[in-house]
Amino acid sequence: MRVAVIQMSPGAEKVRNIAQARELIESVVAEQKIDLVALPEIWTCLGGTRAQKFDQAELLPEAGGQGGEAYEFLRGIAIKHDIHVHGGSIGELAGEKLYNTTLVFSPSGEELARYRKIHLFDITTPDGQGYKESATYGAGEDVVTCMVRETRIGLAICYDLRFPELFLALRRAGAELIILPAAFTLQTGKDHWEVLLRARAIETQCWFAAPACSGPHHEGVSGETRHTYGHSLIADPWGHVVAKASDGPGWAVASIDKAYMARLRGNMPVLEHRRLA
């Protein structure tokens, strides 16, 4: 299975972000044979005010129903190119708060999975910038996987990466490829992004695909400029990075080799050896 991770530089305007996502997906499928494409975290509205986040978010439909602009873009691009589409994450309207929500679509446009980010980013970075995701978003509760072709995909989002118990749960649920879209800050990303992704790949013996946002965006009423790290990557179950983007919009592509993963798991059955978790 050929997987593409899309790296974007989104802002707070959904229409422009959809146009950027469309251009990048169209470019990679024109150049490469792709089975699955994955977008970054919250690519429909990165930054802006709380009101803008709500304005750009969407009420997600019941199964088979008509969705909003981003929802229908994801479904439509899957149908157009006969590929699976992992929609990164978008803002899901849910009363007085939003959810940071992943959607996965089949080549026929069927919604295969919906995952709400469990761990919310309420931290202060080393340069003193504060983040309070829980002021706008609610936390999900469910561990979610789905089938893409003959591969079971585990779903996680950004800050989830720091909580290995989620990835153990995904491995126990049968995950073979874990997709983690992100908008990792520059401050944390330069030191922790790659090493944590490689560690989770090694621990779970899963393939990892991590599409990320890259570059500046403007946050809140103050218009403060913040930076995301980028460096979207695909790692194998041994922790090797097999494909990687640099800075700015682009993509990285790799083939997922399940036979290689099966050999590693057979030679080092760490899941069966666990004693404390």
PDB file of C-alpha atoms in Angstrom:
ATOM      1  CA  MET A   1       0.000   0.000   0.000  1.00  0.00           C
ATOM      2  CA  ARG A   2       1.359   3.406  -1.032  1.00  0.00           C
ATOM      3  CA  VAL A   3       0.771   6.155   1.534  1.00  0.00           C
ATOM      4  CA  ALA A   4       1.204   9.916   1.105  1.00  0.00           C
ATOM      5  CA  VAL A   5       1.400  12.340   4.035  1.00  0.00           C
ATOM      6  CA  ILE A   6       0.474  15.894   3.047  1.00  0.00           C
ATOM      7  CA  GLN A   7       2.232  18.852   4.682  1.00  0.00           C
ATOM      8  CA  MET A   8       0.303  22.143   4.713  1.00  0.00           C
ATOM      9  CA  SER A   9       0.736  25.745   5.866  1.00  0.00           C
ATOM     10  CA  PRO A  10      -2.876  26.574   6.755  1.00  0.00           C
ATOM     11  CA  GLY A  11      -4.387  29.708   8.258  1.00  0.00           C
ATOM     12  CA  ALA A  12      -7.786  30.536   9.709  1.00  0.00           C
ATOM     13  CA  GLU A  13      -9.750  30.683   6.409  1.00  0.00           C
ATOM     14  CA  LYS A  14     -11.282  27.335   5.485  1.00  0.00           C
ATOM     15  CA  VAL A  15     -11.872  28.181   1.813  1.00  0.00           C
ATOM     16  CA  ARG A  16      -8.181  28.945   1.247  1.00  0.00           C
ATOM     17  CA  ASN A  17      -7.121  25.900   3.231  1.00  0.00           C
ATOM     18  CA  ILE A  18      -9.340  23.612   1.175  1.00  0.00           C
ATOM     19  CA  ALA A  19      -7.835  25.065  -2.009  1.00  0.00           C
ATOM     20  CA  GLN A  20      -4.322  24.366  -0.669  1.00  0.00           C
ATOM     21  CA  ALA A  21      -5.236  20.812   0.329  1.00  0.00           C
ATOM     22  CA  ARG A  22      -6.810  20.164  -3.065  1.00  0.00           C
ATOM     23  CA  GLU A  23      -3.732  21.427  -4.930  1.00  0.00           C
ATOM     24  CA  LEU A  24      -1.354  19.292  -2.874  1.00  0.00           C
ATOM     25  CA  ILE A  25      -3.440  16.123  -3.199  1.00  0.00           C
ATOM     26  CA  GLU A  26      -3.922  16.658  -6.932  1.00  0.00           C
ATOM     27  CA  SER A  27      -0.153  17.115  -7.322  1.00  0.00           C
ATOM     28  CA  VAL A  28       0.873  13.987  -5.439  1.00  0.00           C
ATOM     29  CA  VAL A  29      -1.664  11.706  -7.141  1.00  0.00           C
ATOM     30  CA  ALA A  30      -0.552  13.055 -10.523  1.00  0.00           C
ATOM     31  CA  GLU A  31       3.067  12.132  -9.780  1.00  0.00           C
ATOM     32  CA  GLN A  32       2.711   8.961  -7.698  1.00  0.00           C
ATOM     33  CA  LYS A  33       0.558   5.849  -7.463  1.00  0.00           C
ATOM     34  CA  ILE A  34      -1.215   6.448  -4.139  1.00  0.00           C
ATOM     35  CA  ASP A  35      -3.632   4.227  -2.207  1.00  0.00           C
ATOM     36  CA  LEU A  36      -4.057   6.392   0.899  1.00  0.00           C
ATOM     37  CA  VAL A  37      -3.492  10.115   1.449  1.00  0.00           C
ATOM     38  CA  ALA A  38      -3.456  11.790   4.888  1.00  0.00           C
ATOM     39  CA  LEU A  39      -3.795  15.478   5.808  1.00  0.00           C
ATOM     40  CA  PRO A  40      -2.497  17.313   8.926  1.00  0.00           C
ATOM     41  CA  GLU A  41      -4.253  18.242  12.152  1.00  0.00           C
ATOM     42  CA  ILE A  42      -6.901  20.999  12.160  1.00  0.00           C
ATOM     43  CA  TRP A  43      -5.904  22.041   8.632  1.00  0.00           C
ATOM     44  CA  THR A  44      -9.272  23.707   7.983  1.00  0.00           C
ATOM     45  CA  CYS A  45      -8.646  26.454  10.568  1.00  0.00           C
ATOM     46  CA  LEU A  46      -5.276  26.864  12.242  1.00  0.00           C
ATOM     47  CA  GLY A  47      -5.041  29.936  14.444  1.00  0.00           C
ATOM     48  CA  GLY A  48      -7.561  32.752  14.468  1.00  0.00           C
ATOM     49  CA  THR A  49      -9.986  33.625  17.237  1.00  0.00           C
ATOM     50  CA  ARG A  50     -12.321  31.309  19.108  1.00  0.00           C
ATOM     51  CA  ALA A  51     -15.181  32.722  17.060  1.00  0.00           C
ATOM     52  CA  GLN A  52     -13.332  31.939  13.820  1.00  0.00           C
ATOM     53  CA  LYS A  53     -12.700  28.360  14.965  1.00  0.00           C
ATOM     54  CA  PHE A  54     -16.440  27.897  15.555  1.00  0.00           C
ATOM     55  CA  ASP A  55     -17.331  29.603  12.281  1.00  0.00           C
ATOM     56  CA  GLN A  56     -15.007  27.312  10.291  1.00  0.00           C
ATOM     57  CA  ALA A  57     -16.047  24.115  12.135  1.00  0.00           C
ATOM     58  CA  GLU A  58     -18.699  21.747  10.809  1.00  0.00           C
ATOM     59  CA  LEU A  59     -21.601  19.749  12.176  1.00  0.00           C
ATOM     60  CA  LEU A  60     -20.822  16.205  11.078  1.00  0.00           C
ATOM     61  CA  PRO A  61     -23.647  14.263   9.402  1.00  0.00           C
ATOM     62  CA  GLU A  62     -25.138  10.927  10.278  1.00  0.00           C
ATOM     63  CA  ALA A  63     -23.921   8.007   8.154  1.00  0.00           C
ATOM     64  CA  GLY A  64     -24.592   8.735   4.490  1.00  0.00           C
ATOM     65  CA  GLY A  65     -25.776  12.290   5.125  1.00  0.00           C
ATOM     66  CA  GLN A  66     -24.671  15.547   3.524  1.00  0.00           C
ATOM     67  CA  GLY A  67     -21.786  17.218   5.346  1.00  0.00           C
ATOM     68  CA  GLY A  68     -20.175  20.641   5.330  1.00  0.00           C
ATOM     69  CA  GLU A  69     -17.651  22.036   2.889  1.00  0.00           C
ATOM     70  CA  ALA A  70     -14.569  20.278   4.292  1.00  0.00           C
ATOM     71  CA  TYR A  71     -16.449  17.011   4.832  1.00  0.00           C
ATOM     72  CA  GLU A  72     -17.686  16.961   1.242  1.00  0.00           C
ATOM     73  CA  PHE A  73     -14.254  17.958  -0.085  1.00  0.00           C
ATOM     74  CA  LEU A  74     -12.680  14.949   1.642  1.00  0.00           C
ATOM     75  CA  ARG A  75     -15.380  12.593   0.429  1.00  0.00           C
ATOM     76  CA  GLY A  76     -15.255  14.034  -3.095  1.00  0.00           C
ATOM     77  CA  ILE A  77     -11.475  13.826  -3.492  1.00  0.00           C
ATOM     78  CA  ALA A  78     -11.575  10.174  -2.370  1.00  0.00           C
ATOM     79  CA  ILE A  79     -14.171   9.376  -5.032  1.00  0.00           C
ATOM     80  CA  LYS A  80     -12.454  11.416  -7.751  1.00  0.00           C
ATOM     81  CA  HIS A  81      -9.098   9.682  -7.377  1.00  0.00           C
ATOM     82  CA  ASP A  82     -10.343   6.266  -6.211  1.00  0.00           C
ATOM     83  CA  ILE A  83      -8.219   6.463  -3.042  1.00  0.00           C
ATOM     84  CA  HIS A  84      -8.682   6.274   0.696  1.00  0.00           C
ATOM     85  CA  VAL A  85      -8.519   9.684   2.367  1.00  0.00           C
ATOM     86  CA  HIS A  86      -7.547  10.284   5.979  1.00  0.00           C
ATOM     87  CA  GLY A  87      -8.829  13.793   6.626  1.00  0.00           C
ATOM     88  CA  GLY A  88      -6.226  14.806   9.210  1.00  0.00           C
ATOM     89  CA  SER A  89      -8.536  16.524  11.652  1.00  0.00           C
ATOM     90  CA  ILE A  90     -11.137  19.277  11.425  1.00  0.00           C
ATOM     91  CA  GLY A  91     -13.213  21.213  13.949  1.00  0.00           C
ATOM     92  CA  GLU A  92     -16.431  19.344  14.740  1.00  0.00           C
ATOM     93  CA  LEU A  93     -19.316  21.453  16.072  1.00  0.00           C
ATOM     94  CA  ALA A  94     -20.654  20.059  19.353  1.00  0.00           C
ATOM     95  CA  GLY A  95     -22.647  22.644  21.303  1.00  0.00           C
ATOM     96  CA  GLU A  96     -20.543  25.063  23.353  1.00  0.00           C
ATOM     97  CA  LYS A  97     -17.293  23.294  22.458  1.00  0.00           C
ATOM     98  CA  LEU A  98     -15.749  21.721  19.411  1.00  0.00           C
ATOM     99  CA  TYR A  99     -14.068  18.369  18.930  1.00  0.00           C
ATOM    100  CA  ASN A 100     -10.754  17.957  17.117  1.00  0.00           C
ATOM    101  CA  THR A 101     -11.927  15.145  14.866  1.00  0.00           C
ATOM    102  CA  THR A 102     -10.412  12.780  12.311  1.00  0.00           C
ATOM    103  CA  LEU A 103     -12.476  11.412   9.418  1.00  0.00           C
ATOM    104  CA  VAL A 104     -11.506   8.552   7.099  1.00  0.00           C
ATOM    105  CA  PHE A 105     -13.192   7.945   3.734  1.00  0.00           C
ATOM    106  CA  SER A 106     -13.149   5.004   1.317  1.00  0.00           C
ATOM    107  CA  PRO A 107     -12.723   5.355  -2.478  1.00  0.00           C
ATOM    108  CA  SER A 108     -16.516   5.139  -2.765  1.00  0.00           C
ATOM    109  CA  GLY A 109     -16.946   8.095  -0.404  1.00  0.00           C
ATOM    110  CA  GLU A 110     -18.117   6.035   2.560  1.00  0.00           C
ATOM    111  CA  GLU A 111     -17.095   7.358   5.971  1.00  0.00           C
ATOM    112  CA  LEU A 112     -15.077   4.555   7.571  1.00  0.00           C
ATOM    113  CA  ALA A 113     -14.075   6.102  10.896  1.00  0.00           C
ATOM    114  CA  ARG A 114     -14.447   9.137  13.133  1.00  0.00           C
ATOM    115  CA  TYR A 115     -11.955   9.787  15.951  1.00  0.00           C
ATOM    116  CA  ARG A 116     -12.087  12.620  18.497  1.00  0.00           C
ATOM    117  CA  LYS A 117      -8.711  13.681  19.938  1.00  0.00           C
ATOM    118  CA  ILE A 118      -8.393  12.325  23.482  1.00  0.00           C
ATOM    119  CA  HIS A 119      -5.465  14.309  24.931  1.00  0.00           C
ATOM    120  CA  LEU A 120      -5.850  18.107  24.812  1.00  0.00           C
ATOM    121  CA  PHE A 121      -2.876  20.453  24.485  1.00  0.00           C
ATOM    122  CA  ASP A 122      -2.911  22.585  27.656  1.00  0.00           C
ATOM    123  CA  ILE A 123       0.777  23.459  28.080  1.00  0.00           C
ATOM    124  CA  THR A 124       3.367  26.240  28.125  1.00  0.00           C
ATOM    125  CA  THR A 125       6.242  25.877  25.665  1.00  0.00           C
ATOM    126  CA  PRO A 126       9.880  26.654  26.589  1.00  0.00           C
ATOM    127  CA  ASP A 127       9.600  30.170  25.097  1.00  0.00           C
ATOM    128  CA  GLY A 128       6.648  30.958  27.376  1.00  0.00           C
ATOM    129  CA  GLN A 129       3.817  30.653  24.836  1.00  0.00           C
ATOM    130  CA  GLY A 130       0.694  29.198  26.417  1.00  0.00           C
ATOM    131  CA  TYR A 131      -1.758  26.826  24.741  1.00  0.00           C
ATOM    132  CA  LYS A 132      -5.189  25.934  26.147  1.00  0.00           C
ATOM    133  CA  GLU A 133      -6.898  23.569  23.724  1.00  0.00           C
ATOM    134  CA  SER A 134      -9.511  22.629  26.327  1.00  0.00           C
ATOM    135  CA  ALA A 135     -10.862  26.207  26.273  1.00  0.00           C
ATOM    136  CA  THR A 136     -12.287  25.497  22.828  1.00  0.00           C
ATOM    137  CA  TYR A 137     -12.310  21.707  22.403  1.00  0.00           C
ATOM    138  CA  GLY A 138     -13.787  18.793  24.285  1.00  0.00           C
ATOM    139  CA  ALA A 139     -11.877  15.528  24.760  1.00  0.00           C
ATOM    140  CA  GLY A 140     -12.755  12.299  23.019  1.00  0.00           C
ATOM    141  CA  GLU A 141     -12.916   8.977  24.830  1.00  0.00           C
ATOM    142  CA  ASP A 142     -12.785   6.176  22.268  1.00  0.00           C
ATOM    143  CA  VAL A 143      -9.862   4.223  20.815  1.00  0.00           C
ATOM    144  CA  VAL A 144     -10.604   3.978  17.083  1.00  0.00           C
ATOM    145  CA  THR A 145      -9.303   1.798  14.257  1.00  0.00           C
ATOM    146  CA  CYS A 146     -10.581   1.064  10.755  1.00  0.00           C
ATOM    147  CA  MET A 147      -9.686  -1.088   7.762  1.00  0.00           C
ATOM    148  CA  VAL A 148      -8.029   0.467   4.712  1.00  0.00           C
ATOM    149  CA  ARG A 149      -7.684  -2.166   2.027  1.00  0.00           C
ATOM    150  CA  GLU A 150      -6.301  -5.098   4.056  1.00  0.00           C
ATOM    151  CA  THR A 151      -4.511  -2.972   6.654  1.00  0.00           C
ATOM    152  CA  ARG A 152      -5.892  -1.980  10.049  1.00  0.00           C
ATOM    153  CA  ILE A 153      -5.307   1.710  10.712  1.00  0.00           C
ATOM    154  CA  GLY A 154      -5.035   3.179  14.215  1.00  0.00           C
ATOM    155  CA  LEU A 155      -6.071   6.812  14.722  1.00  0.00           C
ATOM    156  CA  ALA A 156      -4.415   9.424  16.949  1.00  0.00           C
ATOM    157  CA  ILE A 157      -3.819  13.195  16.817  1.00  0.00           C
ATOM    158  CA  CYS A 158      -0.792  15.358  17.714  1.00  0.00           C
ATOM    159  CA  TYR A 159      -0.503  15.653  21.548  1.00  0.00           C
ATOM    160  CA  ASP A 160      -1.744  12.052  21.829  1.00  0.00           C
ATOM    161  CA  LEU A 161       1.821  11.166  20.790  1.00  0.00           C
ATOM    162  CA  ARG A 162       3.079  11.756  24.333  1.00  0.00           C
ATOM    163  CA  PHE A 163       0.833   9.085  25.851  1.00  0.00           C
ATOM    164  CA  PRO A 164       2.133   5.599  24.971  1.00  0.00           C
ATOM    165  CA  GLU A 165      -0.825   3.841  26.607  1.00  0.00           C
ATOM    166  CA  LEU A 166      -3.039   4.983  23.703  1.00  0.00           C
ATOM    167  CA  PHE A 167      -0.687   3.379  21.197  1.00  0.00           C
ATOM    168  CA  LEU A 168      -0.524   0.160  23.197  1.00  0.00           C
ATOM    169  CA  ALA A 169      -4.335   0.130  23.058  1.00  0.00           C
ATOM    170  CA  LEU A 170      -4.219   0.667  19.293  1.00  0.00           C
ATOM    171  CA  ARG A 171      -1.726  -2.181  18.866  1.00  0.00           C
ATOM    172  CA  ARG A 172      -3.952  -4.452  20.971  1.00  0.00           C
ATOM    173  CA  ALA A 173      -6.875  -3.436  18.748  1.00  0.00           C
ATOM    174  CA  GLY A 174      -4.933  -4.793  15.778  1.00  0.00           C
ATOM    175  CA  ALA A 175      -3.339  -1.631  14.380  1.00  0.00           C
ATOM    176  CA  GLU A 176      -0.676  -2.173  11.708  1.00  0.00           C
ATOM    177  CA  LEU A 177      -0.346   1.441  10.521  1.00  0.00           C
ATOM    178  CA  ILE A 178      -0.949   4.358  12.890  1.00  0.00           C
ATOM    179  CA  ILE A 179      -1.713   7.772  11.396  1.00  0.00           C
ATOM    180  CA  LEU A 180      -1.016  10.799  13.576  1.00  0.00           C
ATOM    181  CA  PRO A 181      -1.813  14.196  12.021  1.00  0.00           C
ATOM    182  CA  ALA A 182      -0.262  17.107  13.887  1.00  0.00           C
ATOM    183  CA  ALA A 183       0.280  20.834  14.233  1.00  0.00           C
ATOM    184  CA  PHE A 184       3.319  20.414  16.490  1.00  0.00           C
ATOM    185  CA  THR A 185       4.805  23.670  17.747  1.00  0.00           C
ATOM    186  CA  LEU A 186       8.260  24.643  16.522  1.00  0.00           C
ATOM    187  CA  GLN A 187       9.541  24.754  20.107  1.00  0.00           C
ATOM    188  CA  THR A 188       8.474  21.216  20.994  1.00  0.00           C
ATOM    189  CA  GLY A 189       8.787  19.762  17.519  1.00  0.00           C
ATOM    190  CA  LYS A 190      12.462  20.466  16.959  1.00  0.00           C
ATOM    191  CA  ASP A 191      13.359  18.369  20.012  1.00  0.00           C
ATOM    192  CA  HIS A 192      10.564  15.818  20.398  1.00  0.00           C
ATOM    193  CA  TRP A 193       8.646  15.248  17.131  1.00  0.00           C
ATOM    194  CA  GLU A 194      10.801  12.692  15.357  1.00  0.00           C
ATOM    195  CA  VAL A 195      12.142  10.938  18.459  1.00  0.00           C
ATOM    196  CA  LEU A 196       8.626  10.364  19.846  1.00  0.00           C
ATOM    197  CA  LEU A 197       7.271   9.104  16.516  1.00  0.00           C
ATOM    198  CA  ARG A 198      10.167   6.684  16.166  1.00  0.00           C
ATOM    199  CA  ALA A 199       9.720   5.523  19.768  1.00  0.00           C
ATOM    200  CA  ARG A 200       5.999   4.853  19.287  1.00  0.00           C
ATOM    201  CA  ALA A 201       6.765   2.940  16.075  1.00  0.00           C
ATOM    202  CA  ILE A 202       9.361   0.794  17.862  1.00  0.00           C
ATOM    203  CA  GLU A 203       7.138   0.166  20.894  1.00  0.00           C
ATOM    204  CA  THR A 204       4.073  -0.831  18.879  1.00  0.00           C
ATOM    205  CA  GLN A 205       5.944  -2.447  15.960  1.00  0.00           C
ATOM    206  CA  CYS A 206       3.590  -0.517  13.674  1.00  0.00           C
ATOM    207  CA  TRP A 207       4.157   1.608  10.627  1.00  0.00           C
ATOM    208  CA  PHE A 208       3.641   5.311  11.395  1.00  0.00           C
ATOM    209  CA  ALA A 209       2.444   8.067   9.067  1.00  0.00           C
ATOM    210  CA  ALA A 210       2.529  11.601  10.476  1.00  0.00           C
ATOM    211  CA  PRO A 211       1.277  14.469   8.273  1.00  0.00           C
ATOM    212  CA  ALA A 212       1.973  17.865   9.837  1.00  0.00           C
ATOM    213  CA  CYS A 213       1.404  21.598   9.521  1.00  0.00           C
ATOM    214  CA  SER A 214       4.446  23.731   8.759  1.00  0.00           C
ATOM    215  CA  GLY A 215       5.144  27.441   9.087  1.00  0.00           C
ATOM    216  CA  PRO A 216       3.554  30.532  10.682  1.00  0.00           C
ATOM    217  CA  HIS A 217      -0.055  31.271  11.584  1.00  0.00           C
ATOM    218  CA  HIS A 218      -1.720  34.048  13.547  1.00  0.00           C
ATOM    219  CA  GLU A 219      -3.379  33.235  16.842  1.00  0.00           C
ATOM    220  CA  GLY A 220      -6.279  34.916  18.628  1.00  0.00           C
ATOM    221  CA  VAL A 221      -7.349  38.524  18.929  1.00  0.00           C
ATOM    222  CA  SER A 222      -3.751  39.693  19.460  1.00  0.00           C
ATOM    223  CA  GLY A 223      -2.610  38.372  16.087  1.00  0.00           C
ATOM    224  CA  GLU A 224       0.437  36.742  17.725  1.00  0.00           C
ATOM    225  CA  THR A 225       2.476  34.759  15.194  1.00  0.00           C
ATOM    226  CA  ARG A 226       3.079  31.128  16.082  1.00  0.00           C
ATOM    227  CA  HIS A 227       5.039  28.507  14.175  1.00  0.00           C
ATOM    228  CA  THR A 228       4.430  24.828  13.506  1.00  0.00           C
ATOM    229  CA  TYR A 229       7.330  22.457  12.943  1.00  0.00           C
ATOM    230  CA  GLY A 230       6.379  20.444   9.849  1.00  0.00           C
ATOM    231  CA  HIS A 231       8.776  17.590   8.951  1.00  0.00           C
ATOM    232  CA  SER A 232       5.945  15.188   8.103  1.00  0.00           C
ATOM    233  CA  LEU A 233       7.273  11.657   7.987  1.00  0.00           C
ATOM    234  CA  ILE A 234       6.638   7.954   7.561  1.00  0.00           C
ATOM    235  CA  ALA A 235       8.480   5.516   9.837  1.00  0.00           C
ATOM    236  CA  ASP A 236       8.734   1.745   9.689  1.00  0.00           C
ATOM    237  CA  PRO A 237       8.142  -0.645  12.650  1.00  0.00           C
ATOM    238  CA  TRP A 238      11.879  -0.691  13.430  1.00  0.00           C
ATOM    239  CA  GLY A 239      11.839   3.072  13.925  1.00  0.00           C
ATOM    240  CA  HIS A 240      13.585   4.010  10.683  1.00  0.00           C
ATOM    241  CA  VAL A 241      12.307   7.131   8.918  1.00  0.00           C
ATOM    242  CA  VAL A 242      11.671   5.995   5.350  1.00  0.00           C
ATOM    243  CA  ALA A 243      10.188   9.230   3.956  1.00  0.00           C
ATOM    244  CA  LYS A 244      10.229  12.810   5.213  1.00  0.00           C
ATOM    245  CA  ALA A 245       9.174  16.307   4.162  1.00  0.00           C
ATOM    246  CA  SER A 246      11.170  19.409   5.099  1.00  0.00           C
ATOM    247  CA  ASP A 247       9.671  22.900   5.515  1.00  0.00           C
ATOM    248  CA  GLY A 248       6.640  24.405   3.831  1.00  0.00           C
ATOM    249  CA  PRO A 249       3.859  22.726   1.851  1.00  0.00           C
ATOM    250  CA  GLY A 250       4.653  19.377   0.257  1.00  0.00           C
ATOM    251  CA  TRP A 251       4.395  15.662   0.843  1.00  0.00           C
ATOM    252  CA  ALA A 252       6.246  12.448   1.579  1.00  0.00           C
ATOM    253  CA  VAL A 253       5.391   9.026   0.140  1.00  0.00           C
ATOM    254  CA  ALA A 254       6.307   5.462   1.114  1.00  0.00           C
ATOM    255  CA  SER A 255       5.096   1.889   0.680  1.00  0.00           C
ATOM    256  CA  ILE A 256       3.802   0.002   3.711  1.00  0.00           C
ATOM    257  CA  ASP A 257       5.369  -3.466   3.854  1.00  0.00           C
ATOM    258  CA  LYS A 258       3.264  -5.682   6.114  1.00  0.00           C
ATOM    259  CA  ALA A 259       5.478  -8.733   5.584  1.00  0.00           C
ATOM    260  CA  TYR A 260       8.437  -6.839   7.054  1.00  0.00           C
ATOM    261  CA  MET A 261       6.288  -5.857  10.042  1.00  0.00           C
ATOM    262  CA  ALA A 262       5.171  -9.457  10.547  1.00  0.00           C
ATOM    263  CA  ARG A 263       8.787 -10.674  10.613  1.00  0.00           C
ATOM    264  CA  LEU A 264       9.731  -8.086  13.230  1.00  0.00           C
ATOM    265  CA  ARG A 265       6.778  -8.999  15.407  1.00  0.00           C
ATOM    266  CA  GLY A 266       7.542 -12.683  15.097  1.00  0.00           C
ATOM    267  CA  ASN A 267      11.223 -12.248  15.984  1.00  0.00           C
ATOM    268  CA  MET A 268      10.554  -9.892  18.903  1.00  0.00           C
ATOM    269  CA  PRO A 269       7.052 -10.566  20.332  1.00  0.00           C
ATOM    270  CA  VAL A 270       7.018  -7.636  22.766  1.00  0.00           C
ATOM    271  CA  LEU A 271       3.222  -7.544  23.029  1.00  0.00           C
ATOM    272  CA  GLU A 272       3.212 -11.100  24.422  1.00  0.00           C
ATOM    273  CA  HIS A 273       6.104 -10.274  26.768  1.00  0.00           C
ATOM    274  CA  ARG A 274       4.352  -7.361  28.521  1.00  0.00           C
ATOM    275  CA  ARG A 275       3.952  -7.764  32.268  1.00  0.00           C
ATOM    276  CA  LEU A 276       3.071  -4.368  33.783  1.00  0.00           C
ATOM    277  CA  ALA A 277       0.508  -2.951  31.348  1.00  0.00           C
TER     278      ALA A 277
END
